[in-house]
XYZ file of C-alpha atoms in Angstrom:
661
model
C 25.561 40.772 -11.564
C 22.259 39.700 -9.675
C 20.625 36.339 -9.909
C 17.209 34.881 -9.979
C 16.053 32.563 -7.221
C 13.277 29.909 -7.006
C 11.698 28.537 -3.906
C 9.733 30.220 -0.951
C 10.255 33.608 0.349
C 10.368 33.590 4.247
C 12.568 30.407 4.474
C 14.229 30.156 8.104
C 15.391 26.229 8.151
C 17.982 24.212 6.669
C 20.683 21.974 7.795
C 22.452 23.510 10.861
C 25.383 21.106 10.890
C 25.890 20.585 7.096
C 24.957 17.371 4.775
C 24.777 14.221 6.581
C 26.890 11.227 4.849
C 25.534 7.560 4.652
C 27.161 5.273 7.502
C 28.387 2.165 5.878
C 29.264 -1.112 8.140
C 32.978 -0.822 7.022
C 35.190 1.518 9.114
C 37.324 2.491 5.995
C 34.406 3.461 3.977
C 33.078 5.450 6.975
C 36.199 7.358 7.138
C 36.370 8.169 3.269
C 32.774 9.114 3.279
C 33.582 11.780 6.175
C 36.514 13.141 4.591
C 34.602 13.501 1.194
C 31.828 15.260 2.764
C 34.350 17.742 4.813
C 36.168 18.702 1.612
C 34.100 18.251 -1.512
C 36.319 17.977 -4.551
C 35.458 18.656 -8.056
C 35.538 15.466 -10.234
C 38.707 14.874 -12.170
C 39.391 14.325 -15.784
C 37.631 16.092 -18.672
C 38.529 19.060 -20.295
C 40.013 22.088 -18.480
C 37.475 24.086 -16.347
C 37.250 27.592 -17.163
C 33.831 28.514 -16.317
C 33.333 30.307 -13.072
C 30.444 29.301 -10.392
C 27.069 30.859 -10.643
C 24.153 30.923 -8.210
C 21.214 28.540 -9.003
C 18.856 29.600 -6.597
C 18.510 31.258 -2.996
C 16.129 31.198 -0.393
C 14.718 33.973 0.497
C 14.432 34.402 -3.233
C 16.154 37.214 -4.912
C 14.058 40.634 -4.785
C 11.622 39.321 -2.309
C 9.903 41.918 -0.221
C 8.207 41.719 3.061
C 10.622 39.001 4.379
C 10.118 38.210 7.880
C 12.758 39.653 10.529
C 12.575 36.286 12.065
C 14.448 34.898 9.098
C 17.649 33.277 10.210
C 19.602 32.548 7.363
C 20.192 33.014 3.656
C 20.528 29.785 1.704
C 22.633 30.145 -1.636
C 23.048 27.219 -4.032
C 25.884 27.323 -6.521
C 26.348 25.595 -9.885
C 28.994 23.820 -8.754
C 31.313 23.232 -5.715
C 32.899 26.190 -4.339
C 36.183 26.712 -2.762
C 35.105 27.200 0.591
C 37.815 29.040 2.138
C 37.459 32.101 -0.411
C 33.816 32.753 0.913
C 34.556 34.622 3.930
C 36.794 37.351 2.317
C 34.721 37.552 -1.039
C 31.024 38.211 0.962
C 30.116 41.566 1.824
C 26.882 42.269 3.735
C 24.892 45.626 3.572
C 23.859 46.626 6.268
C 26.203 44.900 8.307
C 25.885 42.755 11.255
C 27.791 43.424 14.647
C 29.163 39.895 14.713
C 30.192 37.801 11.895
C 27.726 35.314 10.095
C 28.353 31.576 10.529
C 28.587 29.193 7.499
C 26.854 25.900 7.071
C 27.624 23.888 4.027
C 25.665 21.308 2.295
C 27.080 20.142 -0.903
C 27.104 23.035 -3.641
C 24.913 25.270 -1.278
C 25.899 27.257 1.744
C 23.720 28.499 4.387
C 24.713 32.062 5.784
C 23.457 32.092 9.294
C 22.656 35.626 10.707
C 24.151 36.479 14.129
C 21.130 38.575 15.048
C 17.361 39.296 14.071
C 16.854 41.268 10.762
C 15.922 44.740 10.802
C 12.526 45.822 9.868
C 11.851 47.675 6.529
C 15.341 47.273 5.304
C 16.986 46.091 1.964
C 19.744 43.517 2.695
C 22.420 43.027 0.052
C 24.793 40.086 -0.151
C 27.500 40.547 -2.559
C 30.081 37.681 -3.592
C 33.197 39.344 -4.824
C 35.646 38.039 -7.515
C 37.827 36.219 -5.210
C 35.196 33.664 -4.977
C 36.246 30.564 -6.817
C 35.045 27.067 -7.482
C 36.965 23.933 -6.282
C 39.207 24.135 -9.290
C 40.300 27.674 -8.662
C 38.369 29.536 -11.188
C 37.237 32.817 -9.768
C 34.386 35.019 -10.712
C 34.666 37.335 -13.503
C 31.984 39.662 -12.166
C 30.706 39.958 -8.520
C 27.234 38.363 -7.702
C 24.534 40.238 -5.741
C 21.500 38.571 -3.903
C 19.129 41.137 -2.390
C 15.705 40.908 -0.576
C 13.896 43.475 1.750
C 12.161 42.976 5.065
C 9.897 45.884 4.149
C 7.134 46.489 1.572
C 9.636 47.784 -0.827
C 13.272 47.090 -1.929
C 15.789 49.672 -2.831
C 16.426 50.336 -6.515
C 19.213 52.896 -6.729
C 22.038 52.159 -9.141
C 25.506 53.341 -9.826
C 27.501 52.037 -12.687
C 30.903 52.946 -13.848
C 34.422 51.870 -15.109
C 38.042 51.888 -13.618
C 40.952 52.098 -15.746
C 44.683 52.603 -15.131
C 45.186 56.541 -14.988
C 48.746 56.552 -16.536
C 47.788 53.879 -19.368
C 44.156 53.631 -19.797
C 43.967 49.844 -19.371
C 40.853 48.458 -17.697
C 41.108 47.118 -14.339
C 39.622 43.902 -13.067
C 39.054 42.802 -9.554
C 39.428 46.383 -8.168
C 37.067 47.006 -4.775
C 34.746 49.901 -5.067
C 33.315 51.566 -2.102
C 30.465 53.837 -1.872
C 29.817 56.129 1.012
C 26.532 58.033 1.618
C 26.589 61.672 1.427
C 24.252 64.069 3.361
C 22.457 66.191 1.027
C 24.254 69.422 -0.310
C 27.786 67.947 1.203
C 30.860 69.801 -0.469
C 33.594 67.425 1.433
C 33.751 63.989 2.640
C 35.896 64.608 6.006
C 36.896 62.740 7.626
C 36.065 59.377 5.317
C 33.683 56.930 7.404
C 35.312 53.942 8.780
C 33.406 51.563 6.452
C 31.596 52.090 3.449
C 27.784 52.054 2.977
C 28.187 49.746 -0.017
C 30.814 47.657 -1.756
C 31.409 45.970 -4.981
C 34.304 44.977 -7.330
C 35.096 45.579 -10.938
C 34.536 42.797 -13.442
C 35.292 42.505 -17.006
C 36.293 45.756 -18.897
C 36.821 47.273 -15.294
C 32.963 47.824 -15.010
C 31.163 48.000 -11.581
C 27.557 48.186 -10.793
C 26.128 48.984 -7.473
C 22.256 47.859 -7.196
C 19.630 47.845 -4.535
C 21.284 51.280 -3.184
C 19.060 53.729 -1.238
C 18.579 56.647 -3.953
C 20.648 59.769 -3.183
C 24.328 61.150 -3.414
C 27.332 58.917 -2.668
C 31.124 59.413 -2.843
C 32.459 56.206 -4.753
C 35.979 55.294 -4.477
C 37.953 52.576 -6.277
C 40.802 50.944 -4.239
C 43.470 48.225 -5.018
C 42.846 47.034 -1.646
C 46.079 44.979 -1.102
C 45.827 44.236 2.605
C 41.878 43.920 2.368
C 41.209 46.077 5.307
C 38.717 47.860 3.177
C 40.517 51.152 3.776
C 42.490 53.123 1.603
C 46.185 52.930 2.578
C 49.300 54.587 1.530
C 50.929 53.284 -1.584
C 47.586 51.534 -2.615
C 46.410 52.381 -5.938
C 43.102 54.587 -5.588
C 40.834 56.143 -8.251
C 38.804 58.981 -6.680
C 35.460 59.807 -8.196
C 35.213 61.983 -11.341
C 33.052 64.292 -9.343
C 32.332 64.505 -5.519
C 28.710 63.405 -5.585
C 27.482 60.547 -7.693
C 23.822 60.087 -7.288
C 22.072 56.460 -7.180
C 18.885 56.434 -9.212
C 16.815 53.561 -10.431
C 17.629 53.011 -14.118
C 20.581 55.593 -13.867
C 22.925 55.463 -17.021
C 26.360 54.638 -16.296
C 28.884 57.415 -15.322
C 30.389 58.376 -18.693
C 33.982 59.328 -17.214
C 35.940 56.625 -15.928
C 37.773 56.148 -12.374
C 41.268 56.658 -12.827
C 43.297 54.155 -10.738
C 46.893 55.331 -9.634
C 49.156 55.110 -6.742
C 49.441 58.314 -4.999
C 53.015 59.390 -3.633
C 52.586 62.366 -1.141
C 55.406 61.478 0.803
C 58.973 62.973 0.580
C 61.951 60.416 0.087
C 63.510 59.927 3.257
C 67.316 58.832 4.278
C 67.529 55.237 5.666
C 71.121 54.492 5.826
C 74.364 55.909 5.248
C 77.243 53.503 4.786
C 80.958 54.435 4.599
C 82.265 52.125 1.771
C 85.856 53.593 1.976
C 87.955 56.444 3.250
C 86.724 58.290 0.229
C 83.287 56.885 -0.489
C 79.694 56.993 0.961
C 76.669 55.418 -0.022
C 73.316 56.931 1.088
C 70.145 54.928 0.742
C 66.748 56.227 0.545
C 63.329 54.563 1.026
C 62.255 54.779 -2.548
C 63.961 55.427 -6.027
C 65.449 58.979 -6.145
C 67.480 61.244 -8.631
C 69.842 63.986 -8.018
C 68.278 67.334 -7.352
C 71.753 68.956 -7.128
C 75.284 67.740 -8.034
C 77.003 70.801 -6.516
C 80.087 69.579 -4.441
C 79.132 72.182 -1.677
C 75.705 70.625 -1.089
C 77.275 67.132 -0.622
C 80.438 68.061 1.436
C 80.652 66.140 4.676
C 82.098 67.995 7.608
C 84.404 66.797 10.383
C 81.833 66.587 13.450
C 84.593 67.877 15.995
C 86.433 70.395 13.889
C 83.887 71.357 11.478
C 86.338 71.015 8.570
C 84.714 70.245 5.519
C 85.902 67.239 3.164
C 86.384 68.034 -0.628
C 83.704 66.194 -2.706
C 84.876 64.722 -6.137
C 81.834 63.560 -7.565
C 78.268 62.620 -6.644
C 76.291 60.105 -8.665
C 73.182 57.704 -8.692
C 74.727 54.201 -7.913
C 74.270 52.145 -10.947
C 71.692 49.254 -10.644
C 70.639 50.739 -7.265
C 67.901 53.434 -7.927
C 67.400 54.098 -4.107
C 71.075 55.069 -3.586
C 73.417 58.016 -4.065
C 77.067 57.732 -3.856
C 79.543 60.487 -2.732
C 83.227 60.447 -3.659
C 85.334 62.577 -1.471
C 88.897 63.423 -0.489
C 90.438 60.887 2.045
C 88.403 61.291 5.515
C 90.190 60.820 8.754
C 88.937 58.023 10.738
C 86.623 59.997 12.853
C 83.052 61.135 13.157
C 81.499 63.269 10.415
C 78.106 64.834 9.499
C 76.739 65.457 5.852
C 73.732 67.987 6.030
C 71.120 67.372 3.228
C 69.405 70.345 1.996
C 65.964 70.341 0.832
C 65.836 68.919 -2.632
C 69.243 67.411 -2.635
C 67.431 64.480 -4.267
C 63.744 64.106 -5.416
C 61.839 61.075 -5.951
C 60.362 59.983 -9.292
C 57.257 62.343 -8.905
C 59.645 65.343 -8.112
C 58.838 65.266 -4.152
C 61.908 66.699 -2.789
C 64.010 65.440 0.397
C 63.254 67.422 3.538
C 66.100 68.608 5.309
C 68.239 65.843 7.040
C 71.854 64.814 8.370
C 73.652 61.712 7.609
C 76.028 61.220 10.445
C 78.700 58.423 10.154
C 82.328 57.459 11.094
C 84.328 57.373 7.986
C 85.613 53.919 7.191
C 89.662 53.056 7.489
C 89.869 50.855 4.409
C 91.586 52.176 1.218
C 89.205 52.893 -1.841
C 90.237 50.789 -4.602
C 87.274 51.403 -7.145
C 88.537 52.819 -10.401
C 86.772 54.505 -13.155
C 85.775 52.157 -16.035
C 83.959 52.902 -19.320
C 80.866 51.136 -19.530
C 79.624 51.862 -23.062
C 78.158 54.549 -25.492
C 74.699 56.182 -25.493
C 72.092 56.102 -26.817
C 71.688 52.390 -26.812
C 69.775 50.124 -29.227
C 70.815 52.191 -32.419
C 71.078 50.299 -35.845
C 74.207 50.830 -38.217
C 73.739 52.252 -41.483
C 75.912 51.253 -44.557
C 79.054 53.514 -43.454
C 78.774 52.150 -39.898
C 77.394 55.191 -38.203
C 74.667 55.204 -35.646
C 71.480 57.421 -36.200
C 70.984 60.455 -33.966
C 67.555 62.170 -33.925
C 67.379 66.014 -33.714
C 68.105 67.133 -29.891
C 69.770 63.908 -29.184
C 73.448 63.900 -28.402
C 75.870 61.243 -28.524
C 77.189 60.023 -24.989
C 79.245 57.827 -22.840
C 78.557 56.094 -19.671
C 80.911 54.986 -16.681
C 80.611 52.851 -13.448
C 80.976 56.017 -11.242
C 81.455 59.752 -11.437
C 84.682 60.371 -13.370
C 87.104 63.038 -12.532
C 86.545 66.022 -14.624
C 90.345 65.847 -15.855
C 90.091 62.126 -16.831
C 86.916 63.055 -18.669
C 88.442 65.504 -20.731
C 91.432 63.621 -21.417
C 89.859 60.173 -22.152
C 86.845 61.347 -24.196
C 87.194 63.281 -27.487
C 85.096 63.936 -30.518
C 86.536 64.208 -33.980
C 85.100 64.696 -37.622
C 85.468 62.348 -40.481
C 88.801 63.979 -41.281
C 90.253 63.233 -37.855
C 90.164 66.912 -36.608
C 89.215 67.326 -32.997
C 85.938 68.969 -32.254
C 85.222 71.330 -29.493
C 82.740 69.546 -26.966
C 81.105 70.188 -23.533
C 79.848 67.635 -21.125
C 76.323 67.456 -19.306
C 75.008 64.768 -16.858
C 71.891 64.095 -14.790
C 73.080 61.201 -13.006
C 76.654 61.540 -12.646
C 77.740 58.281 -14.678
C 76.216 59.012 -17.988
C 77.564 62.071 -20.007
C 76.117 63.567 -22.944
C 78.615 65.218 -25.474
C 77.626 68.633 -27.033
C 79.854 69.408 -29.876
C 80.378 73.332 -30.877
C 79.047 74.067 -33.387
C 76.318 71.665 -32.905
C 75.657 68.668 -35.444
C 73.913 69.815 -38.436
C 71.728 67.397 -40.443
C 73.955 64.785 -42.088
C 77.072 65.748 -40.005
C 78.946 62.595 -38.888
C 81.343 62.508 -36.062
C 83.523 59.934 -34.151
C 83.427 59.692 -30.262
C 86.573 57.979 -29.235
C 87.276 56.855 -25.574
C 91.209 56.152 -24.230
C 90.934 52.854 -22.358
C 94.231 53.429 -20.573
C 92.629 56.571 -18.812
C 89.651 54.461 -17.624
C 91.644 51.158 -16.126
C 91.105 49.187 -19.281
C 93.865 48.009 -21.982
C 95.738 50.447 -23.839
C 93.178 50.692 -26.600
C 90.895 53.305 -28.058
C 87.226 52.522 -28.407
C 85.296 54.219 -31.320
C 81.623 54.793 -32.079
C 80.551 56.841 -35.189
C 77.298 58.874 -35.146
C 75.492 60.552 -37.858
C 72.712 63.289 -37.464
C 69.632 62.214 -39.381
C 68.216 64.667 -42.010
C 64.639 65.447 -42.444
C 64.040 63.141 -45.373
C 63.723 60.336 -42.783
C 61.537 62.032 -40.364
C 57.762 62.940 -40.204
C 55.435 64.346 -38.134
C 52.043 63.652 -36.138
C 49.430 66.378 -35.411
C 46.115 66.772 -33.938
C 43.836 68.812 -31.403
C 42.734 67.893 -28.189
C 39.162 69.169 -26.949
C 37.743 69.228 -23.434
C 34.233 67.647 -23.548
C 31.296 68.234 -21.206
C 30.094 64.641 -21.247
C 26.532 65.756 -19.661
C 25.979 68.156 -22.341
C 27.321 65.565 -24.988
C 24.991 63.046 -23.668
C 21.966 65.558 -23.981
C 22.719 66.382 -27.180
C 23.017 62.802 -28.312
C 26.721 62.900 -28.868
C 29.579 60.254 -28.112
C 31.207 60.858 -24.864
C 33.586 57.715 -24.633
C 36.759 58.733 -23.732
C 38.829 56.264 -25.463
C 36.814 55.813 -28.588
C 38.886 54.248 -31.663
C 40.704 56.834 -33.878
C 38.980 57.459 -37.116
C 41.150 56.962 -40.150
C 44.247 59.670 -40.267
C 44.622 62.266 -42.823
C 48.200 62.179 -44.329
C 49.331 65.406 -45.858
C 52.785 65.411 -47.956
C 55.425 67.721 -46.604
C 56.778 70.129 -49.157
C 60.118 68.707 -50.395
C 61.668 72.209 -50.187
C 61.350 72.473 -46.398
C 61.805 68.807 -45.825
C 64.768 69.138 -43.409
C 62.892 71.857 -41.421
C 59.334 70.501 -40.883
C 57.593 73.797 -40.058
C 54.261 73.371 -38.419
C 51.467 72.541 -41.140
C 48.555 74.891 -41.910
C 45.912 74.177 -39.109
C 43.587 72.294 -41.143
C 41.466 71.307 -38.096
C 40.788 75.067 -37.505
C 37.033 74.668 -38.773
C 36.336 72.246 -36.013
C 36.768 74.532 -33.274
C 33.970 74.467 -30.554
C 32.163 77.558 -30.228
C 31.144 76.928 -26.629
C 32.204 79.667 -24.200
C 35.263 78.955 -21.996
C 34.100 77.212 -18.963
C 36.523 76.915 -15.726
C 35.950 73.364 -15.209
C 36.310 72.689 -19.074
C 39.427 75.038 -19.575
C 40.913 75.164 -16.153
C 44.768 74.850 -17.544
C 46.587 73.798 -20.839
C 46.300 70.563 -22.346
C 49.413 68.210 -22.136
C 49.757 65.582 -24.674
C 52.168 62.614 -23.998
C 53.698 60.765 -27.003
C 55.369 57.091 -26.412
C 56.689 55.122 -29.301
C 55.272 51.438 -29.768
C 57.707 50.700 -32.438
C 60.155 53.024 -34.481
C 63.046 52.707 -36.970
C 65.071 54.694 -34.536
C 64.443 54.512 -30.600
C 62.391 57.489 -29.451
C 62.197 58.713 -25.737
C 58.826 59.589 -24.491
C 57.826 63.318 -25.434
C 55.453 65.837 -23.935
C 53.970 69.189 -25.228
C 51.406 71.670 -23.845
C 48.841 73.420 -25.845
C 45.656 75.500 -24.990
C 42.675 73.545 -25.418
C 41.429 72.943 -28.880
C 44.600 74.068 -30.406
C 46.710 72.290 -32.901
C 49.517 70.479 -31.395
C 52.318 68.762 -33.459
C 55.221 66.299 -32.950
C 57.774 66.845 -35.349
C 60.928 65.075 -36.318
C 59.868 61.612 -35.754
C 61.235 58.600 -37.327
C 59.108 55.987 -39.166
C 56.986 54.005 -36.725
C 53.775 53.759 -34.773
C 52.976 56.077 -31.674
C 50.394 56.396 -28.912
C 49.079 59.674 -27.490
C 47.487 60.309 -24.125
C 46.248 63.906 -23.585
C 45.142 65.474 -20.167
C 43.970 68.752 -18.743
C 46.965 69.993 -16.477
C 44.683 71.805 -14.121
C 47.604 72.614 -11.747
C 50.119 73.177 -14.495
C 52.737 71.113 -12.753
C 53.666 69.372 -15.975
C 52.540 66.055 -14.944
C 49.264 63.921 -14.816
C 47.656 64.017 -11.388
C 45.419 61.272 -9.937
C 43.438 63.576 -7.367
C 43.180 63.478 -3.689
C 40.948 61.612 -1.391
C 40.726 64.206 1.381
C 40.136 66.885 0.828
C 38.588 65.960 -2.227
C 40.562 66.803 -5.768
C 39.453 65.163 -8.851
C 41.751 63.478 -11.080
C 42.869 65.701 -13.894
C 40.778 64.593 -17.010
C 42.518 62.320 -19.476
C 42.009 60.401 -22.485
C 44.083 57.891 -24.651
C 44.260 57.347 -28.460
C 43.089 53.480 -28.541
C 45.066 52.608 -31.773
C 48.800 53.665 -32.240
C 49.181 56.173 -35.252
C 51.614 55.830 -37.794
C 54.433 58.394 -38.654
C 55.979 58.229 -42.341
C 58.957 59.932 -43.568
C 58.453 63.304 -45.099
C 54.667 63.265 -44.142
C 52.614 65.050 -41.394
C 49.860 62.991 -40.288
C 46.962 64.598 -38.720
C 43.978 63.158 -36.899
C 40.918 63.963 -38.521
C 38.845 63.886 -35.364
C 40.087 65.612 -31.942
C 41.182 63.766 -29.087
C 38.032 64.149 -26.653
C 38.992 64.666 -22.801
C 35.930 63.930 -21.053
C 34.977 65.992 -17.817
C 31.981 65.569 -15.571
C 30.693 68.549 -14.465
C 29.163 69.098 -10.822
C 25.616 67.944 -10.683
C 23.066 70.850 -10.345
C 21.392 71.151 -7.009
C 18.044 69.048 -6.786
C 15.478 68.890 -4.223
C 15.706 65.940 -1.974
C 12.706 63.663 -3.156
C 14.505 60.278 -2.231
C 11.975 57.483 -1.525
C 11.726 56.035 2.047
C 14.994 54.581 3.357
C 14.915 50.998 3.221
C 18.551 50.325 4.234
C 18.201 50.029 7.678
C 20.840 52.098 9.534
C 22.800 52.125 6.706
C 24.361 50.420 4.722
C 27.845 50.058 6.391
C 29.343 47.387 4.200
C 30.959 44.626 6.136
C-alpha cells in the first residue's frame, strides 16, 4: 500500500545522531534514560496488540515531484515504535545506491540517510516489506510504499496480481515478487539479471501490487526467498508469470490469472551412502525420498570386485519409515570388496526423475543377519466394520498385507492365504510396489457383495503359533455414487473484454443431482451428457487446447477411505468419477500441455509457463446411487500473449533503472 505524508517537499535536515535524552542529576536516572532511548519499548499492559505499524508522515512527502538531488535523507514517521532490527531486511530501494544507506532513529521515526546524491529526473521508491514489525512483533500484512521524484513527473506504471500455491490453490502471503524490465519485443529472459528492477511482497489474499514503475514490459517472478539473497535458488518455491511479458501501465487492471507457487525439482536423485548392515543386507541412502523403479533381482545384484561373481538377491524394498532408503537382501556375501552397478531408473524420486547410472562400492560386513520377517498388519487401513465384521473394499481396491521387510516368495505363499466364507481356499496372486506391502488379487476377482477372509500364519513370520484373520467385503453399487462435470479452458483476455467472469476459483454453483436408474445401480454407467448444450463454439486455439485436461479428485471426508484419483479428458468434454462412497470431494483441473500425467509449475529459463489450473473452492457431495453434476464448468484460465504494440512509453524517470536493492 502507498502512504500520504505531510510537511515540506525538499527536506534535507533532521537529527543525525538520533533523539537526545534529558540529562538528570542522578547517575542512575541518566543510565536508565540512555538505555530507554537506545532501545525503545512499547508500553506494557492493556489488550494484546494485533495492529501492524503504519506510516504517519514522510519528508519528502509521498508523490512529491521536483525533489532536489541534494536531499540527503528520507524521514519516515511510524504510528508506533518499530522493531529496528527488522528494518534493514524489510527495506527495498529502487533504484539502488552503490552503498547501503544508514539509519538514524528518533523515537517512532527513522531517517534513511542516502550514501550519495540523488539522480536527476528519477522516481525513487522505498518499499517496506512484510518482515517489518512493531516492538511487539506484529508484522505488516501488506508492504508499504513511499515514492517521490527528482524530475517533473513521477512514474505511474502498475502491475497487480495474486500468488497462490500451485498444487492446492491456497493464497500465499509474505512471498517476494520481483519485476525485471524487458526490452521491447523480448521473447526470452536469458540470463536472469543479478537484481530485479522492482521488488514487493504479497499481502492478504496473496495479492501484490507494484506502483510507481516505468511503463513498459516486465518479467515478474514470485519467490519464497528463504535465504533472502533475492535470487531464485534450487528447492525454493517459485512462481513464473502466466505469460512472459506483463505490461506496467497507469491504472492497469489486475492480472486475471494467478502466479502458481511450487517447488521445482529438476535434479535426479543421487546416491549418498551405502551401508553394509550385515552379510546379507545393504542399505542405500539417497539425497531425497525415492521409490523403486524396478525390483528385478538382476538390477540390484552386487558383484565381487575381484572375481566379478554376482551375489544372488532375495529381496529389494523401500525401508519402512525411511523414505530416502532402499534395502537389498542378498545371499551371504564374503568379507570382500563389492560393487553394485545402479542402472538408470533403478529408483525415481517423487516427481518421477530417474536415478542416473551410478555404482555403489562397499566391503561386505562380517556380522550375521538376525532380522526376521514379521507381519505388520492388513491393508487398506482405516476401514470400519459392518455388522458381520467385514471391512468394505471399493471397486478396484484389493485386500493386502504388510511386512517389516521383503518376505521370501515361499514364505509369502505358505503364510498368507485367502478363503471364502465356507472355508474353501481361493486362488490368489501377489503384487507389490515397495517390496513390503502386498496386494492380494483373488482369481476370479471379487464381485460386488463377495466376502473373503485373509489369513496370516504367525509362525511363518516369527510370531506366536496363531493365525491372524481379517474379513473383507466388496461393496455394491447401492452404496456408491458419482460426480460429473466439465472443464473448460478460458481466454481471460476475451472474457474480460466481453464482460465475462474470469475468476479462476469462483465458488461452485449449486450442483444438479440426477438419480441413477436402480436397474443399473451396480454398474453406474456414464450418465447422459446433460452439459452438452454448454459447449463453447470458439474455434480451437493452440494455447487454449494444447493438451488434454487432467482432473484430480481428493476426498475431504468419506464413509470409506478413498485414494486420490485422476482422469484425463479433452477440453470441454464431460468427465465422471464413478463408484464413490458417500462423502465430500474436491476437484482440481489443469491443462496437461506436455501430457506427462502431472501438473507442472513451469520454468524460469528458458521461460515455460505453468500449466493453467483451477480448483473447486467448495467440496462437492457424493450420494449413494446418485450422479451429481456441476451445472457450471470448471474454468481453467489462460493468459494469452499480449499483441504487439508500438512503444509509446512516457519518458523514463527510473534513473538507470530500477535495480531493486
